[in-house]
Coordinates of C-alpha atoms in Angstrom, one line a residue:
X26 CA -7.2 2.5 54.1
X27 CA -10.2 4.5 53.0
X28 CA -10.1 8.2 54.7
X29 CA -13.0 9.4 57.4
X30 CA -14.4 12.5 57.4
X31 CA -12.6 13.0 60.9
X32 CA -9.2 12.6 59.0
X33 CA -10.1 14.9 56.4
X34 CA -11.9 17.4 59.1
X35 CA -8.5 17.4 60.5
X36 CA -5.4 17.6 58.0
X37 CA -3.5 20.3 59.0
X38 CA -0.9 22.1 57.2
X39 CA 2.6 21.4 57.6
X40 CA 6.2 22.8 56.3
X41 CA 5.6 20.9 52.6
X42 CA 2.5 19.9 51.2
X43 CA 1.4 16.0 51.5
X44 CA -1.4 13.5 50.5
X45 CA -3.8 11.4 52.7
X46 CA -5.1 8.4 49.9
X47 CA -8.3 7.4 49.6
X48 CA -8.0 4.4 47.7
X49 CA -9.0 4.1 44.0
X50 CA -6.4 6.7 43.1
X51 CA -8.3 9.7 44.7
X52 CA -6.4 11.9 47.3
X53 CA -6.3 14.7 49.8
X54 CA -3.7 17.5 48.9
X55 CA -2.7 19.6 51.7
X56 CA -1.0 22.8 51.3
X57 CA 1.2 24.3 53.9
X58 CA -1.2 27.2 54.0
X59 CA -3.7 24.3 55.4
X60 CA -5.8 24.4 52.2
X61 CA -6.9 21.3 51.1
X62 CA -7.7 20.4 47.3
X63 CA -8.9 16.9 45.9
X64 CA -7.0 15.3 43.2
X65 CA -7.1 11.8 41.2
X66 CA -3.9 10.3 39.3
X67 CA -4.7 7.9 36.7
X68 CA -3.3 6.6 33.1
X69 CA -4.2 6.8 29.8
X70 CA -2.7 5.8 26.6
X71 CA 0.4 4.7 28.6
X72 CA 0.7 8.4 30.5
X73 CA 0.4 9.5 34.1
X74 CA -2.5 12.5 34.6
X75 CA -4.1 14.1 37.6
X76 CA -7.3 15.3 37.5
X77 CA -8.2 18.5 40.1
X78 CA -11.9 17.1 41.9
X79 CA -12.7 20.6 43.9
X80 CA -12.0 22.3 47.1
X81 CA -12.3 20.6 50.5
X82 CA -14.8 21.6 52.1
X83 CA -16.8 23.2 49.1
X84 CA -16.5 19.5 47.9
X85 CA -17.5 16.5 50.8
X86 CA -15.4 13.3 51.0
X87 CA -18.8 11.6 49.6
X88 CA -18.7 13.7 46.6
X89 CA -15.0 13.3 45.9
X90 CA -15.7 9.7 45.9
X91 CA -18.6 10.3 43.9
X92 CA -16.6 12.4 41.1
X93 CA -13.9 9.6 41.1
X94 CA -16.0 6.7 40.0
X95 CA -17.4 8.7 37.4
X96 CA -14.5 9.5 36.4
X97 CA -13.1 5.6 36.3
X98 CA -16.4 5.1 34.4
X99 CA -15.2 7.4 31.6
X100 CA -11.8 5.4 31.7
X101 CA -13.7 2.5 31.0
X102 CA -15.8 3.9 28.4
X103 CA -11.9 4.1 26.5
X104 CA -12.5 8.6 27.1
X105 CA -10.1 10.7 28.6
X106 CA -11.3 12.8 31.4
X107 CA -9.0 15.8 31.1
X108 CA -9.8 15.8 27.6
X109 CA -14.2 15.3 28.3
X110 CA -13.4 18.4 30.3
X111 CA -11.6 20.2 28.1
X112 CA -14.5 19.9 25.9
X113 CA -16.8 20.8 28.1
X114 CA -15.0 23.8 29.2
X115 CA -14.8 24.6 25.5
X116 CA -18.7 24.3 25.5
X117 CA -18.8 27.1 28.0
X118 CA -16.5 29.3 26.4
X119 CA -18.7 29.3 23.3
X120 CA -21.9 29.8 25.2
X121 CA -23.6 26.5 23.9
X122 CA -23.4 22.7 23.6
X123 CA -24.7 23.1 20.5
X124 CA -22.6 24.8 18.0
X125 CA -20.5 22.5 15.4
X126 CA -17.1 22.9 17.1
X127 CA -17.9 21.9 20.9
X128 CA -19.9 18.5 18.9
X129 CA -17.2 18.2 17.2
X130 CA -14.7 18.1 19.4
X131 CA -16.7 16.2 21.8
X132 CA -16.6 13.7 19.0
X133 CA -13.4 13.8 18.3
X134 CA -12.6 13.1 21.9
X135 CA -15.0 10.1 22.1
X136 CA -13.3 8.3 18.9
X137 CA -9.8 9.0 19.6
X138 CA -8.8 6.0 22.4
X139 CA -9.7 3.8 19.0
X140 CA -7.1 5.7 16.8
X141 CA -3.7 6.0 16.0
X142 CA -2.2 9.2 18.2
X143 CA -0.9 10.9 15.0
X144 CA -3.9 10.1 12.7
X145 CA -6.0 11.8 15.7
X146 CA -4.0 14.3 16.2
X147 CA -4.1 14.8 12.4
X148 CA -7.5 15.1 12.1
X149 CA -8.2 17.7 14.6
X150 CA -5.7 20.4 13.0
X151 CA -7.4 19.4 9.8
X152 CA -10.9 20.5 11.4
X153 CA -9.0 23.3 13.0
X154 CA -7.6 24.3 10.0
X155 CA -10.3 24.1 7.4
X156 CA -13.9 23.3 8.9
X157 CA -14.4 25.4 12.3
X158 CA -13.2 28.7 10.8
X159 CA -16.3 28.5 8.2
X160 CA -18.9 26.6 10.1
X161 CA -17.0 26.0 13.6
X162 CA -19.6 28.6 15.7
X163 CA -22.8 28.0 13.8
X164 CA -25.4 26.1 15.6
X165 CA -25.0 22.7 14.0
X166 CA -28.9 21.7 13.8
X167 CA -29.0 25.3 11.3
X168 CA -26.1 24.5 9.3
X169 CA -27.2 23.7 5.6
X170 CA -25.6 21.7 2.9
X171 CA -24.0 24.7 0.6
X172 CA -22.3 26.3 3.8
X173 CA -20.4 23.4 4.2
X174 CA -19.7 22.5 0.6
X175 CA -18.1 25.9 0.7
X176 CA -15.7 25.5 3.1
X177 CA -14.8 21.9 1.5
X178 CA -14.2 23.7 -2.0
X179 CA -11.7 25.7 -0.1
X180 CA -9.8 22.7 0.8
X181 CA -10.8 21.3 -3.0
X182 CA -9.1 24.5 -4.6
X183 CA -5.9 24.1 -3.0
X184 CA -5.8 20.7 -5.4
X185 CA -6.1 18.6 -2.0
X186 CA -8.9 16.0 -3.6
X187 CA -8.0 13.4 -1.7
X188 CA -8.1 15.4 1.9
X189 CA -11.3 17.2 0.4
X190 CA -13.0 14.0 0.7
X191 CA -11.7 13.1 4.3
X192 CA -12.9 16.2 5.6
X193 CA -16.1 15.8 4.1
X194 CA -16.5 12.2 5.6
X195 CA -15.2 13.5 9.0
X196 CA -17.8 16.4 8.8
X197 CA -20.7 13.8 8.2
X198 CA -19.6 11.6 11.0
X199 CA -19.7 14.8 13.5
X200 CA -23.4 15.3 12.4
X201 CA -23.8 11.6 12.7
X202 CA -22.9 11.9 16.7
X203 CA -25.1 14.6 16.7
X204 CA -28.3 13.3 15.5
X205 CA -27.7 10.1 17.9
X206 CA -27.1 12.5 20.5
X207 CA -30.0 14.5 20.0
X208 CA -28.4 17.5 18.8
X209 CA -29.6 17.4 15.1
X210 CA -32.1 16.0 13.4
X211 CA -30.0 14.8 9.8
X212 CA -26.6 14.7 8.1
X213 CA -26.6 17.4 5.4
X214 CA -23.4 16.0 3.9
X215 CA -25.6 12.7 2.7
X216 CA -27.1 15.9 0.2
X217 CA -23.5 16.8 -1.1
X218 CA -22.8 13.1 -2.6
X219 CA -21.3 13.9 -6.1
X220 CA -20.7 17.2 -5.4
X221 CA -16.8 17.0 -4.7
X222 CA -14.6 16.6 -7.5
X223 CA -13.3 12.4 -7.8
X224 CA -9.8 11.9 -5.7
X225 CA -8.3 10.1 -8.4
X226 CA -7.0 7.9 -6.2
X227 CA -4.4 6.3 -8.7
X228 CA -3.2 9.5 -8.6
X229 CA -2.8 9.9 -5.2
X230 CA -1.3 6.5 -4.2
X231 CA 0.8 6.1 -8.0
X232 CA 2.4 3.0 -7.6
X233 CA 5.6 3.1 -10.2
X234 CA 5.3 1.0 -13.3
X235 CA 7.9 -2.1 -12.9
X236 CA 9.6 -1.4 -16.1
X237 CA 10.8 2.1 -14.4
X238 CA 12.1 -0.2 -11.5
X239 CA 15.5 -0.4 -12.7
X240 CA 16.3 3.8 -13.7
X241 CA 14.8 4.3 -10.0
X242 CA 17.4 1.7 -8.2
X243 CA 20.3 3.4 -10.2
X244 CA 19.1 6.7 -9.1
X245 CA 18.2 5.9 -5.4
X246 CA 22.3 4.4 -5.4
X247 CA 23.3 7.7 -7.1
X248 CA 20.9 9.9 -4.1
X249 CA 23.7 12.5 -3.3
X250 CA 21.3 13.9 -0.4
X251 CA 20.9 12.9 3.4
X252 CA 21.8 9.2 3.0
X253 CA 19.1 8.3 5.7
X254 CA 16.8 9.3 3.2
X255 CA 17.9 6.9 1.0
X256 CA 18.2 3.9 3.2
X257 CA 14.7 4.9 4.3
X258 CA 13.7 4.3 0.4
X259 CA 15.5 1.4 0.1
X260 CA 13.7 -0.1 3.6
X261 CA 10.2 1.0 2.3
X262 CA 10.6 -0.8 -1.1
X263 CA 11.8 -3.7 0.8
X264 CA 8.9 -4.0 3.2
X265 CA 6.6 -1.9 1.7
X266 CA 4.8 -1.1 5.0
X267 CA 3.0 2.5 5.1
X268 CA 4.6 5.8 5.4
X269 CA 3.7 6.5 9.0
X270 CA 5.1 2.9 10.3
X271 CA 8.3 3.9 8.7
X272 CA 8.9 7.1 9.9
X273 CA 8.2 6.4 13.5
X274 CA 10.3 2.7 13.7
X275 CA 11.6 2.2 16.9
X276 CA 15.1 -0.2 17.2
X277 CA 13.3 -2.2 20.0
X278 CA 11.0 -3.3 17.5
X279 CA 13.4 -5.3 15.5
X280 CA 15.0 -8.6 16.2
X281 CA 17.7 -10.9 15.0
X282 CA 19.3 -8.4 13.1
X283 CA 22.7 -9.4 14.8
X284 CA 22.9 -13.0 13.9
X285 CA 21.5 -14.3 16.9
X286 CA 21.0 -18.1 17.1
X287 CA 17.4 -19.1 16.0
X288 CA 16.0 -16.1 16.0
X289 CA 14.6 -15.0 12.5
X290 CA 15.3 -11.4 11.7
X291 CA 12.0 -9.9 12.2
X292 CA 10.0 -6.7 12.7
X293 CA 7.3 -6.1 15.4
X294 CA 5.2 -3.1 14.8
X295 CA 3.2 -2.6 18.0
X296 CA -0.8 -2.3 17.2
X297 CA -0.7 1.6 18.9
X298 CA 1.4 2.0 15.7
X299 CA -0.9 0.4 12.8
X300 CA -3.5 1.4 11.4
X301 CA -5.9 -1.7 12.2
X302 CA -4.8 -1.4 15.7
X303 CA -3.0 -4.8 16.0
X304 CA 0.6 -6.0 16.0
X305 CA 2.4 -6.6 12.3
X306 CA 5.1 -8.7 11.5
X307 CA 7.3 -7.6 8.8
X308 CA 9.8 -10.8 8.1
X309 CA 12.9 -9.0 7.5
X310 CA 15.2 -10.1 4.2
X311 CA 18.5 -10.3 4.2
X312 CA 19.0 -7.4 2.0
X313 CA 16.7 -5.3 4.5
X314 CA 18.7 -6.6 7.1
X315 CA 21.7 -5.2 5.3
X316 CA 19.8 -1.5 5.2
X317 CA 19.3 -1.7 8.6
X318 CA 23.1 -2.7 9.6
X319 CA 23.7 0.3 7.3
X320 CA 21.5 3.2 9.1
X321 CA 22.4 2.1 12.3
X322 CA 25.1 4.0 12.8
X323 CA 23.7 6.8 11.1
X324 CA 20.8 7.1 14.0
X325 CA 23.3 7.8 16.6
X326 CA 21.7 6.9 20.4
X327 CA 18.1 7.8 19.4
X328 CA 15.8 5.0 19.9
X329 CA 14.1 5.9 16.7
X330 CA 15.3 5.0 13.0
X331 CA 14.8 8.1 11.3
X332 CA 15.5 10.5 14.7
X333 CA 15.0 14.5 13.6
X334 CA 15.3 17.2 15.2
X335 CA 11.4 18.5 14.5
X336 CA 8.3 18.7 17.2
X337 CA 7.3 15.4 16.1
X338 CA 10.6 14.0 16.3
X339 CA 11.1 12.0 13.9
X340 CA 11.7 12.2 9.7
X341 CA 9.1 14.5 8.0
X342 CA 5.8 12.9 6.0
X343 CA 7.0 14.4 2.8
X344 CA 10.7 13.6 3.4
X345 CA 10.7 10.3 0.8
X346 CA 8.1 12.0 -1.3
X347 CA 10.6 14.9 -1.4
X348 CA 13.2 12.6 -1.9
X349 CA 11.3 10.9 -5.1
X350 CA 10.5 14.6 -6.6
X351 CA 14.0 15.3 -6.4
X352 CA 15.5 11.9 -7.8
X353 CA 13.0 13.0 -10.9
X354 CA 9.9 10.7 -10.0
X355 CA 7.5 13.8 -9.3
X356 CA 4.1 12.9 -10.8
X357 CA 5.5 9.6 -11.8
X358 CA 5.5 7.3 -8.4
X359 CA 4.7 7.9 -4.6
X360 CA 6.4 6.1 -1.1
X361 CA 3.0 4.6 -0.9
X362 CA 2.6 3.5 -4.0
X363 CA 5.4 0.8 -3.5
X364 CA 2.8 -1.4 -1.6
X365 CA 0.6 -1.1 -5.2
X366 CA 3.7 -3.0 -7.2
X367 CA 4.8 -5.3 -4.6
X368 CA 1.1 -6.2 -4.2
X369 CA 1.0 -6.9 -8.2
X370 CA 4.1 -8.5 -8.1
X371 CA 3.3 -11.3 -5.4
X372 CA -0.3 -11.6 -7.4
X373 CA 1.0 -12.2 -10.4
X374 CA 3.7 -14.4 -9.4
X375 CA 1.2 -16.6 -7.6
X376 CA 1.5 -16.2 -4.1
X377 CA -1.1 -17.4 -1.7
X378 CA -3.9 -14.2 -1.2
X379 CA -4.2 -14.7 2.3
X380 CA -0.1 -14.4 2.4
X381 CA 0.0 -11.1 0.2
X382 CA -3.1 -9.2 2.0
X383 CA -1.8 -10.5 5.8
X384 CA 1.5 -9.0 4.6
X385 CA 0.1 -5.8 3.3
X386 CA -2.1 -5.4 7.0
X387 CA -5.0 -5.2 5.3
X388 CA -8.4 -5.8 7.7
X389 CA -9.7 -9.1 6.8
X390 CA -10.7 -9.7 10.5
X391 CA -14.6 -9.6 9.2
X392 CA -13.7 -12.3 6.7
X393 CA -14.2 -16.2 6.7
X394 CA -10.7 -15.9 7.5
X395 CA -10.8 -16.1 10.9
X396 CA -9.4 -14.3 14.2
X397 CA -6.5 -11.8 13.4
X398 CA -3.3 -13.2 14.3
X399 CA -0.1 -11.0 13.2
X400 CA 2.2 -14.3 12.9
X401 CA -0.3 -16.0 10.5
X402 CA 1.6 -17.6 7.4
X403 CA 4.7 -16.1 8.8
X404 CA 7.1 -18.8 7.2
X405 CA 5.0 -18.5 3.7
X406 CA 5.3 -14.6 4.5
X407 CA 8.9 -14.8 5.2
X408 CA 9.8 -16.7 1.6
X409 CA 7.7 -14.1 0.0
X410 CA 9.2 -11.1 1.0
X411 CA 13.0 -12.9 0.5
X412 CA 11.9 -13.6 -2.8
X413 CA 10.7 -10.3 -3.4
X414 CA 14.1 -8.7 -2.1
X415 CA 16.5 -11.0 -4.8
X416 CA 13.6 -10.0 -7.5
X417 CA 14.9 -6.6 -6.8
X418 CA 18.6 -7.6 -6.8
X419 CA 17.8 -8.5 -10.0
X420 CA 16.7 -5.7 -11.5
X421 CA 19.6 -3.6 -9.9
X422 CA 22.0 -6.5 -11.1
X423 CA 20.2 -5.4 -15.0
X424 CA 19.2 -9.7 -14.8
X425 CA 16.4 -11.0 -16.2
X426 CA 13.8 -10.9 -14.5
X427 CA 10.8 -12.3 -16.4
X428 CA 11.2 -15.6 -14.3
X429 CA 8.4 -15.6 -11.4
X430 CA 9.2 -17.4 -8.2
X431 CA 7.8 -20.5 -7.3
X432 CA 5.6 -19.9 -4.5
X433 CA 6.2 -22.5 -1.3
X434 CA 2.5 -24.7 -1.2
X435 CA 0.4 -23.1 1.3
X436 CA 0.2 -25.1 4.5
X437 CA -0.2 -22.7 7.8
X438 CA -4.0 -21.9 9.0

C-alpha cells in the first residue's frame, strides 16, 4: 500500500536499517540513526540499480513521488537515469551545458539503449581517447571546422583510416543533437567532406583470395599456438558470422550439438548480441558441429566459448587477426574478411540472394522483403552453409573443387 505522510512523519530508527514501499519501486530508507533517505530500484539492460531521490524531510513524500515518475519516464524514453545524471553532474563539473564533452556524452547516453553494450562502450573510450582531449572543453557552438580536423589527423596519422572516419561521423552526429537541441546552430564536419584520407575499405575488411584457400587450411591444421585459437578460425570460416559474435558465444546459445532427436544443430545469437539488434540463426554444419565437440572441453566450466582471463572476459579482438599475422597472412586476409569469400562463393554458385544476405545479417528490414524474421529460409540457409562446409573439405582434401553446388529451388517466404 501507498505510504501517508503520517507513516513517513513517523519511521523511527531501529537496531538495522529497513524500508517502508511506496509502490512503483520508490522507498523509505531508515537508518538506525533515525535518518531517513529516499531511494528507487529499477532495471535496465537486464541489471538491478538504485537511484538515491533526496533526504526526507528536505524532500516531501509528494516530491519523491514526483522524482519517481520522472524517472520511469526516462525508463521509457529507453535512458538510463543513473547515467542522465551522471551526465548532468558532469555538466556541473565543467561549469556549462554547453561545452562539446557534456553534449557529447549526453548523446552518447541517449543512443546507447539502441546499441550493442560493447560497440557503446567502444565508442565512448574512442571519444575519450581521441576527440575530448583536443576539442572536449571548448564551447561546441565556437568550435570550427580545422580544430576538429586536427584532432581527427591525429587519429589519421596513426594509419587508423578506417576509425578516422568513424570518429569523424560520430563527431558530426554529436553536433547534430546539438543543433536539434538548441545548443548549436550547424554541423561543421558537413565542411570537412573530402578532407580525410579514403579507408580503403578492401583493405580493411581483405577477404582472402579462394585460390590461397587451401595453403591457409594446411597452415591453420599446422597452428602450433593456443589451439582455441585455431578452432576459433576454423568456427569463423565455417559460419562466417562477425568478430564480436564470435568472441562473446555463449554455450546456451547452441543447440542439438549432442545428437538430440529432431533437433537441428543450430545457433541462437540473441539480438543484444548483433549488430541489427535481432536474433540470428546460424545453422550449424556438421563439420562445425565437429569444432564445437572439439573446444568444448577446452572451455573448461565457463559459460563462454572463448573464456579469458582479461577485463572483458572473453578472447581478445585481435586474437584471430594475431593468429592470421602469425600463420603468415599479415596484409594478405582478415577474420572479417571470410564473410567477403563465403558471400562470393554462395553468389556465384547461385544461391538464392535473400538466403545469402539473411545469412550474412545484413538489414534488409527497409526492403520489399518484408518483416525481419531470424528463421527465414532457414532449411534453404541450412543446405547452404552444409554445402559451403564440404566445399571446404574439399579444398583441404586437395579435391576439385571447380564443381558449384546445386542450389535447393527456393520455396520459403
Amino acid at each position: 500500500m501507498p505510504l501517508t505522510d503520517t507513516q513517513v512523519r513517523n519511521a523511527k530508527g531501529k537496531e538495522k536499517p529497513y524500508k517502508l514501499g511506496d509502490g512503483g519501486w520508490l522507498f523509505l530508507l531508515v537508518n538506525p540513526d533515525g535518518h531517513r533517505y529516499w531511494r528507487m530500484s529499477y532495471r535496465f539492460a537486464g541489471k538491478q540499480k538504485t537511484l538515491s531521490l533526496g533526504v526526507y524531510p528536505a524532500v516531501t513524500l509528494a516530491e519523491a513521488r514526483k522524482r519517481r515518475d520522472e524517472i520511469k519516464e526516462q525508463l521509457a524514453n529507453g535512458t538510463d537515469p543513473s547515467e542522465a545524471r551522471r551526465a548532468t553532474k558532469a555538466a556541473v563539473a565543467l561549469g556549462t551545458d554547453r561545452t562539446f564533452e557534456v553534449i557529447a556524452r549526453e548523446w552518447h547516453t541517449l543512443k546507447s539503449s539502441a546499441w550493442v553494450a560493447s560497440y557503446s562502450k567502444l565508442l565512448l573510450s574512442r571519444l575519450e581517447a581521441d576527440v575530448f582531449p583536443a576539442i572536449g572543453r571548448r564551447p561546441i557552438a565556437d568550435i570550427e571546422p580545422p580544430e576538429i580536423l586536427a584532432a581527427i589527423r591525429k587519429v589519421e596519422a596513426r594509419g587508423a583510416l578506417d576509425l578516422a572516419g568513424r570518429e569523424m561521423q560520430a563527431v558530426g552526429a554529436v553536433f547534430r543533437y546539438a543543433v536539434a537541441t538548441g545548443r548549436a546552430t550547424r554541423d561543421p564536419t558537413q565542411d570537412l567532406r573530402g578532407a580525410l584520407k579514403p579507408a580503403g575499405r578492401q583493405q580493411h575488411h581483405r577477404a582472402m583470395p579462394r585460390e590461397e584457400l587451401p595453403d591457409f587450411l594446411r597452415a591453420v591444421a599446422a597452428y602450433d599456438g593456443d589451439p582455441r585459437t585455431a578452432l576459433a578460425l576454423k568456427l569463423m570460416l565455417l559460419t562466417f558470422v562477425r568478430t564480436s559474435e564470435l568472441r562473446a558465444a555463449r554455450w546456451a546459445e547452441f543447440e542439438g550439438l549432442n545428437g538430440e532427436e529432431g533437433v537441428e544443430p543450430l545457433w541462437r545469437i540473441p539480438p543484444d548480441r548483433m549488430k541489427m539488434r535481432f536474433e540470428h540463426l546460424v545453422p550449424l554444419s556438421r563439420q562445425a558441429v565437429a569444432v564445437l565437440r572439439e573446444l568444448r572441453p577446452l572451455s573448461g566450466v565457463s559459460p563462454y566459448l572463448f573464456p579469458s582471463p582479461s577485463k572483458e572476459g572473453v578472447m581478445s579482438n585481435n586474437t584471430m587477426l594475431y593468429a592470421l599475422y602469425r600463420l603468415g597472412w599479415h596484409g594478405r586476409a582478415t577474420v572479417h574478411g571470410f564473410r567477403g569469400m563465403a558471400s562470393t562463393w554462395f553468389n556465384e554458385a547461385g544461391y538464392d540472394r535473400d538466403w545469402v544476405e539473411r545469412q550474412l545479417s545484413h538489414d534488409e528490414r527497409n526492403k520489399i522483403r518484408g518483416a525481419y524474421n531470424s528463421a527465414q529460409y532457414l532449411a534453404g540457409r541450412r543446405q547452404m552453409m552444409g554445402d559451403w562446409a564440404d566445399y571446404i573439405d574439399r579444398v583441404a582434401a586437395g579435391k576439385p573443387a571447380a564443381g558449384k553446388a546445386t542450389p535447393a529451388v527456393p520455396v520459403e517466404n
